[in-house]
XYZ file of C-alpha atoms in Angstrom:
405
model
C -11.588 -17.791 -36.713
C -12.145 -17.077 -32.493
C -9.927 -14.858 -31.382
C -8.766 -13.649 -28.016
C -10.861 -10.542 -26.312
C -8.727 -8.441 -23.671
C -11.179 -6.602 -21.237
C -9.400 -5.508 -18.282
C -6.105 -6.390 -18.647
C -4.398 -3.934 -15.916
C -0.603 -3.477 -14.288
C -1.331 -2.937 -10.800
C 1.277 0.009 -9.553
C 3.380 0.104 -6.373
C 0.425 1.384 -4.092
C -1.592 -1.650 -4.494
C 1.433 -4.568 -4.079
C 4.109 -2.182 -1.598
C 6.103 -2.576 -3.406
C 5.744 -6.574 -1.842
C 6.662 -8.192 -4.905
C 9.334 -10.660 -6.089
C 10.189 -12.538 -9.750
C 9.606 -15.424 -8.037
C 5.684 -13.628 -7.879
C 2.976 -16.229 -7.526
C -0.043 -14.694 -8.304
C -3.627 -15.235 -7.872
C -6.540 -13.679 -8.725
C -10.917 -14.356 -8.596
C -12.998 -12.358 -8.832
C -17.135 -11.142 -8.138
C -18.652 -8.483 -10.773
C -16.441 -5.626 -9.574
C -14.724 -6.946 -6.557
C -11.423 -8.262 -7.403
C -8.784 -9.965 -5.057
C -5.055 -10.589 -6.069
C -2.587 -11.672 -4.346
C 1.261 -12.540 -5.018
C 4.720 -12.698 -3.250
C 4.237 -11.379 -0.927
C 0.751 -9.298 -0.944
C -2.099 -9.155 -1.673
C -4.727 -6.471 -3.117
C -8.284 -5.696 -2.978
C -10.234 -3.937 -5.837
C -14.043 -2.431 -5.689
C -14.705 -1.096 -9.171
C -13.276 -3.803 -11.775
C -9.278 -3.365 -11.548
C -9.731 0.474 -11.631
C -8.272 1.537 -8.338
C -6.388 -1.037 -5.574
C -6.224 -0.869 -1.454
C -2.964 -2.334 -0.364
C -4.032 -6.334 1.736
C -0.806 -6.236 3.883
C -0.561 -10.927 4.750
C 1.689 -10.146 7.728
C -0.775 -8.198 9.883
C -4.520 -8.533 8.052
C -4.580 -11.427 10.042
C -3.472 -12.669 13.824
C -0.299 -14.174 13.282
C 0.457 -18.367 13.563
C 3.043 -20.373 13.385
C 6.326 -18.119 12.862
C 4.450 -15.752 11.278
C 3.220 -15.341 7.695
C 5.542 -17.156 5.081
C 4.986 -16.268 1.342
C 2.518 -18.232 -1.329
C -1.302 -17.461 -0.807
C -4.560 -18.363 -3.366
C -7.370 -16.939 -3.586
C -10.295 -18.588 -4.585
C -14.584 -17.418 -5.299
C -17.183 -19.684 -4.756
C -20.334 -18.355 -6.520
C -22.764 -21.127 -5.263
C -22.341 -20.241 -1.738
C -21.367 -16.801 -2.199
C -18.055 -16.895 -0.466
C -14.151 -16.046 -0.346
C -11.381 -18.238 0.701
C -7.912 -16.895 0.951
C -4.920 -19.275 1.335
C -1.887 -18.793 2.791
C 0.678 -19.503 3.547
C 3.251 -19.583 7.486
C 7.146 -19.659 7.957
C 7.884 -23.147 10.045
C 8.612 -22.927 13.783
C 9.815 -25.132 16.695
C 9.930 -28.073 12.944
C 6.658 -27.145 11.419
C 4.418 -25.002 10.200
C 0.833 -24.055 9.885
C -1.813 -22.995 6.648
C -4.081 -21.078 6.767
C -8.185 -21.060 5.160
C -9.077 -18.149 5.849
C -12.584 -17.551 4.114
C -15.663 -13.815 4.070
C -18.764 -13.744 2.695
C -19.337 -12.835 -1.073
C -21.186 -9.155 0.505
C -18.404 -8.237 2.885
C -14.762 -9.444 2.190
C -13.266 -8.012 4.485
C -15.611 -9.973 7.515
C -12.371 -13.477 8.071
C -13.288 -15.935 9.544
C -10.247 -18.851 9.649
C -8.893 -22.311 10.482
C -5.606 -23.456 10.701
C -3.986 -26.527 9.838
C -0.786 -28.428 11.399
C 1.545 -31.356 10.738
C 1.230 -32.534 14.213
C -2.776 -31.423 14.020
C -2.712 -34.359 11.658
C 0.195 -36.755 13.646
C 1.569 -35.545 16.988
C 3.992 -37.883 15.678
C 5.179 -35.287 12.458
C 7.212 -32.731 14.430
C 9.690 -32.259 11.752
C 7.907 -31.432 9.206
C 6.084 -28.227 7.534
C 4.251 -26.889 4.495
C 4.534 -26.069 1.354
C 3.489 -25.110 -2.535
C 0.107 -24.839 -2.341
C -2.840 -25.685 -4.897
C -6.858 -24.867 -4.311
C -10.168 -25.516 -5.625
C -13.470 -26.639 -5.571
C -16.113 -28.597 -6.634
C -19.456 -29.021 -6.283
C -19.735 -29.593 -2.520
C -16.100 -29.600 -1.385
C -12.713 -26.989 -0.599
C -9.975 -29.319 -2.367
C -6.302 -27.881 -0.577
C -2.459 -29.486 -1.640
C 0.461 -29.362 -0.447
C 4.231 -31.085 -0.014
C 5.681 -31.481 3.391
C 8.739 -31.314 3.628
C 10.920 -31.605 6.615
C 13.664 -28.980 8.466
C 16.959 -30.104 6.037
C 14.448 -28.934 3.173
C 14.044 -33.144 1.950
C 10.206 -33.962 0.607
C 8.394 -36.704 2.572
C 4.861 -36.876 1.630
C 1.661 -34.877 -0.114
C -1.001 -33.539 1.839
C -4.473 -33.006 -0.228
C -7.705 -32.143 2.310
C -11.181 -31.770 2.054
C -13.281 -28.921 3.736
C -17.370 -29.106 2.892
C -18.029 -25.517 1.334
C -21.454 -25.171 3.158
C -19.295 -25.170 6.419
C -17.524 -22.345 5.197
C -20.313 -20.596 3.987
C -22.540 -21.107 7.235
C -19.089 -20.653 9.826
C -19.482 -23.770 12.159
C -17.227 -25.791 13.290
C -14.520 -26.957 10.592
C -14.842 -30.267 9.851
C -12.426 -31.829 6.845
C -11.217 -34.960 5.776
C -6.701 -35.289 4.568
C -4.846 -37.880 2.796
C -1.513 -38.551 2.326
C 1.475 -40.129 0.222
C 5.263 -40.896 -0.102
C 4.854 -41.819 -3.851
C 3.840 -38.811 -5.530
C 4.884 -34.546 -5.269
C 3.611 -30.988 -6.552
C -0.331 -32.746 -6.380
C -1.631 -30.367 -8.440
C -5.609 -29.788 -8.654
C -8.653 -29.671 -11.279
C -10.155 -26.593 -11.869
C -14.226 -26.660 -12.857
C -14.904 -29.884 -11.071
C -17.816 -30.964 -10.035
C -18.630 -34.642 -8.288
C -15.849 -35.312 -7.940
C -12.141 -33.637 -8.195
C -9.027 -35.102 -9.786
C -5.813 -34.255 -9.323
C -2.484 -35.559 -10.766
C 1.142 -35.817 -10.534
C 4.509 -37.764 -13.049
C 5.233 -41.149 -11.959
C 8.760 -41.714 -13.181
C 9.861 -41.777 -17.030
C 6.376 -40.892 -18.565
C 3.981 -42.283 -16.937
C 0.790 -39.499 -15.346
C -0.595 -41.292 -11.890
C -4.605 -39.687 -11.439
C -5.803 -39.663 -8.687
C -9.805 -39.269 -7.870
C -10.762 -38.189 -4.774
C -15.291 -38.393 -5.249
C -17.113 -35.636 -3.462
C -19.659 -38.222 -1.786
C -16.435 -40.596 -0.545
C -13.801 -40.766 2.050
C -11.794 -42.977 -0.190
C -8.797 -40.947 -2.976
C -8.227 -43.586 -6.335
C -5.459 -43.479 -9.059
C -4.774 -45.354 -12.540
C -1.812 -44.657 -14.345
C -1.740 -42.805 -18.369
C 1.520 -43.554 -21.130
C 1.706 -39.841 -22.420
C 4.508 -38.962 -25.344
C 7.906 -38.543 -25.325
C 8.855 -35.812 -23.088
C 12.224 -34.544 -21.499
C 12.752 -32.482 -18.480
C 15.651 -30.098 -19.418
C 17.178 -28.165 -19.901
C 15.324 -25.677 -19.228
C 17.097 -23.052 -20.644
C 15.901 -20.318 -23.360
C 17.712 -16.967 -23.020
C 16.350 -13.626 -24.044
C 17.986 -10.153 -25.448
C 21.296 -9.867 -23.696
C 21.927 -13.300 -23.719
C 19.538 -12.956 -19.180
C 18.284 -16.744 -18.397
C 14.537 -16.841 -16.859
C 14.049 -19.592 -16.931
C 16.578 -21.357 -13.549
C 13.772 -22.329 -11.294
C 11.919 -24.186 -14.532
C 10.862 -27.852 -13.479
C 8.509 -30.418 -14.957
C 5.634 -30.333 -12.059
C 2.302 -29.875 -13.521
C 1.407 -26.225 -13.385
C -2.108 -25.894 -14.771
C -5.349 -28.367 -15.011
C -8.455 -28.886 -15.255
C -11.857 -30.924 -15.818
C -14.557 -31.052 -18.439
C -16.370 -33.797 -18.921
C -15.356 -36.937 -18.620
C -12.135 -35.667 -19.815
C -8.882 -34.336 -17.407
C -6.166 -31.945 -18.541
C -2.841 -31.197 -16.801
C 0.213 -28.572 -18.637
C 3.316 -28.601 -17.139
C 7.135 -27.307 -18.486
C 8.829 -29.825 -20.473
C 11.976 -29.491 -21.825
C 12.701 -29.588 -26.113
C 12.818 -32.719 -27.831
C 12.803 -33.677 -31.421
C 9.738 -31.053 -33.170
C 9.999 -28.579 -30.127
C 13.416 -26.361 -30.176
C 12.750 -25.192 -26.461
C 10.681 -25.738 -23.700
C 7.156 -25.711 -24.038
C 4.237 -26.656 -22.992
C 3.231 -30.263 -22.685
C -0.541 -31.010 -22.379
C -1.955 -34.858 -21.591
C -5.970 -35.122 -21.686
C -7.606 -38.028 -20.016
C -10.947 -39.973 -20.082
C -11.554 -41.123 -16.434
C -14.228 -43.228 -17.308
C -12.047 -45.300 -19.132
C -8.497 -44.171 -18.090
C -7.017 -43.850 -21.646
C -5.499 -40.744 -22.760
C -6.896 -39.532 -25.651
C -5.073 -36.051 -26.260
C -1.576 -33.708 -26.063
C -2.582 -30.151 -26.658
C 1.228 -28.576 -26.360
C 1.486 -25.505 -25.828
C 4.740 -24.141 -28.523
C 7.116 -22.249 -30.237
C 9.919 -22.040 -32.980
C 11.584 -18.986 -31.161
C 10.690 -18.637 -27.180
C 9.389 -20.686 -25.080
C 6.412 -21.016 -23.678
C 6.030 -22.032 -19.440
C 4.307 -22.399 -16.558
C 1.064 -22.795 -17.172
C -1.940 -21.992 -15.967
C -5.950 -23.746 -16.831
C -9.560 -23.686 -15.838
C -12.285 -24.530 -17.908
C -15.639 -21.616 -18.731
C -19.590 -22.519 -18.384
C -19.367 -24.183 -21.491
C -15.963 -26.440 -21.154
C -13.795 -24.830 -23.375
C -9.794 -24.430 -21.568
C -8.258 -21.110 -20.379
C -5.152 -20.451 -19.981
C -2.358 -18.337 -18.255
C 1.157 -18.560 -18.855
C 4.875 -17.251 -19.637
C 6.104 -16.675 -23.302
C 10.095 -15.877 -23.389
C 13.929 -16.066 -24.799
C 14.879 -15.199 -27.810
C 13.517 -11.532 -29.411
C 11.889 -11.081 -26.037
C 12.073 -10.852 -22.370
C 9.559 -13.045 -20.264
C 6.079 -11.378 -21.561
C 2.763 -13.115 -20.166
C 0.081 -14.970 -22.153
C -3.533 -15.803 -22.383
C -5.600 -17.427 -23.989
C -8.410 -20.354 -24.987
C -7.946 -24.185 -27.185
C -10.399 -23.347 -29.724
C -11.543 -27.245 -31.093
C -7.486 -28.271 -32.283
C -5.892 -24.567 -31.851
C -4.903 -22.865 -28.947
C -5.173 -18.878 -29.639
C -3.281 -16.607 -27.643
C -2.802 -13.077 -26.696
C 0.195 -11.300 -25.023
C -1.498 -9.061 -22.302
C 2.316 -7.400 -21.234
C 5.386 -7.808 -22.151
C 9.232 -7.429 -19.241
C 11.124 -4.551 -20.718
C 14.533 -6.417 -18.600
C 14.787 -10.634 -18.424
C 15.378 -11.122 -14.090
C 18.705 -11.272 -11.788
C 18.940 -15.058 -12.074
C 16.830 -16.254 -13.444
C 14.810 -15.980 -10.635
C 11.101 -16.570 -12.377
C 8.139 -18.820 -11.397
C 6.371 -20.782 -10.127
C 2.986 -20.423 -10.950
C 0.056 -18.428 -11.776
C -3.698 -18.812 -11.846
C -6.897 -19.015 -14.721
C -10.362 -19.029 -13.351
C -14.186 -18.662 -14.445
C -15.352 -14.831 -14.363
C -18.128 -14.128 -11.722
C -20.454 -13.909 -13.431
C -19.933 -13.955 -16.761
C -18.538 -17.943 -16.808
C -18.309 -18.232 -20.421
C -15.232 -15.910 -19.117
C -12.095 -15.893 -17.503
C -9.349 -13.724 -15.140
C -6.262 -14.569 -14.733
C -3.363 -13.137 -12.589
C 0.368 -12.309 -14.262
C 3.819 -10.314 -14.133
C 6.099 -8.910 -15.786
C 9.456 -6.515 -15.442
C 9.190 -3.327 -15.729
C 11.954 -0.920 -15.925
C 14.156 -2.988 -14.215
C 15.504 -6.839 -13.122
C 14.666 -6.257 -9.278
C 12.150 -7.407 -7.517
C 10.823 -3.942 -7.019
C 10.058 -3.777 -11.160
C 7.053 -6.168 -10.984
C 4.517 -5.482 -12.272
C 1.886 -8.054 -11.205
C -1.011 -8.057 -13.884
C -4.745 -8.346 -13.493
C -6.453 -9.915 -16.535
C -10.335 -10.475 -17.564
C -10.480 -12.580 -21.081
C -12.548 -13.832 -23.418
C -13.974 -15.459 -26.802
C -13.890 -12.911 -29.153
C -14.709 -12.237 -33.146
């Protein structure tokens, strides 16, 4: 029976993060050979020796300022066919709106950043009270796709956006062209890792309905279809650990893990307890996008602790890897990685917190990517608390894992 093989499992120290960390950490990671780039709230770091040593990259001043200055959310990707690093940064609102930045650099010099900023008023001059938040990013064979939510100044959700940027223009460093699409019906769109000729993304559409969108590389049109999934609940999100310390107070049902392999697209999110699932767990739904039918519901759950906030990515063989959290009952929040082996999830803990977080704040998303050049393996981001409950006790994790005997 195949097991998870932890190839590199490294906790970053304060020199790597500048203590610019948070229990709402949202880390992402990408690799190219021995180069590793990791981001989180509110730091970025780079290693050139596969995680043995790290250099802080301060997102507040590594690039020129924009809007109200760097804010928080970041995502990093490495795209191997064009040999480019992609760094997405969210900036603070100023004058009724903000921008997000796509920075890009050649693989040979991941410090030689060029960038392009996107603001709501660049899309529609009447959007004077709209700002971007909560990014996701993935690439297909030929395009980078980025999604954001849009909120007004009062903090009310207004719409969601999807952007499509040709990878060749990023690689060439020429004038950036892009397409964009927006909806006022569905938010927090989660893109599929592993896409080829089409990008898929999904959101809940009320009750048990999952709305799946598709945007082909060669088309200007976004299509969609709805799928009914099995019974699940949105609350209560609660799983206190030792001493009764809660860690799920911010958790919700947004889709946080998404992948595509062949004709199947899969989606993962955190669900509340139900019959047979005594604690919050990861709900899974896999659809065949050619038949628009639900084909599998691969949940991840436990009798004694909760699973939450999953990320997912297929390797080159189409095997799905995951990065997620486990906590409650006998344990403080732990980071877990694993993969889908036939009909079973094979999982391994990479690190366990010594404490629970203050005010139960934990989240909101993780990352799981293919390793490069070992495309049958994965890299994942995670974190734990070590030595205390404050954000300064956050220890980000870089994990390189594969399939063992």
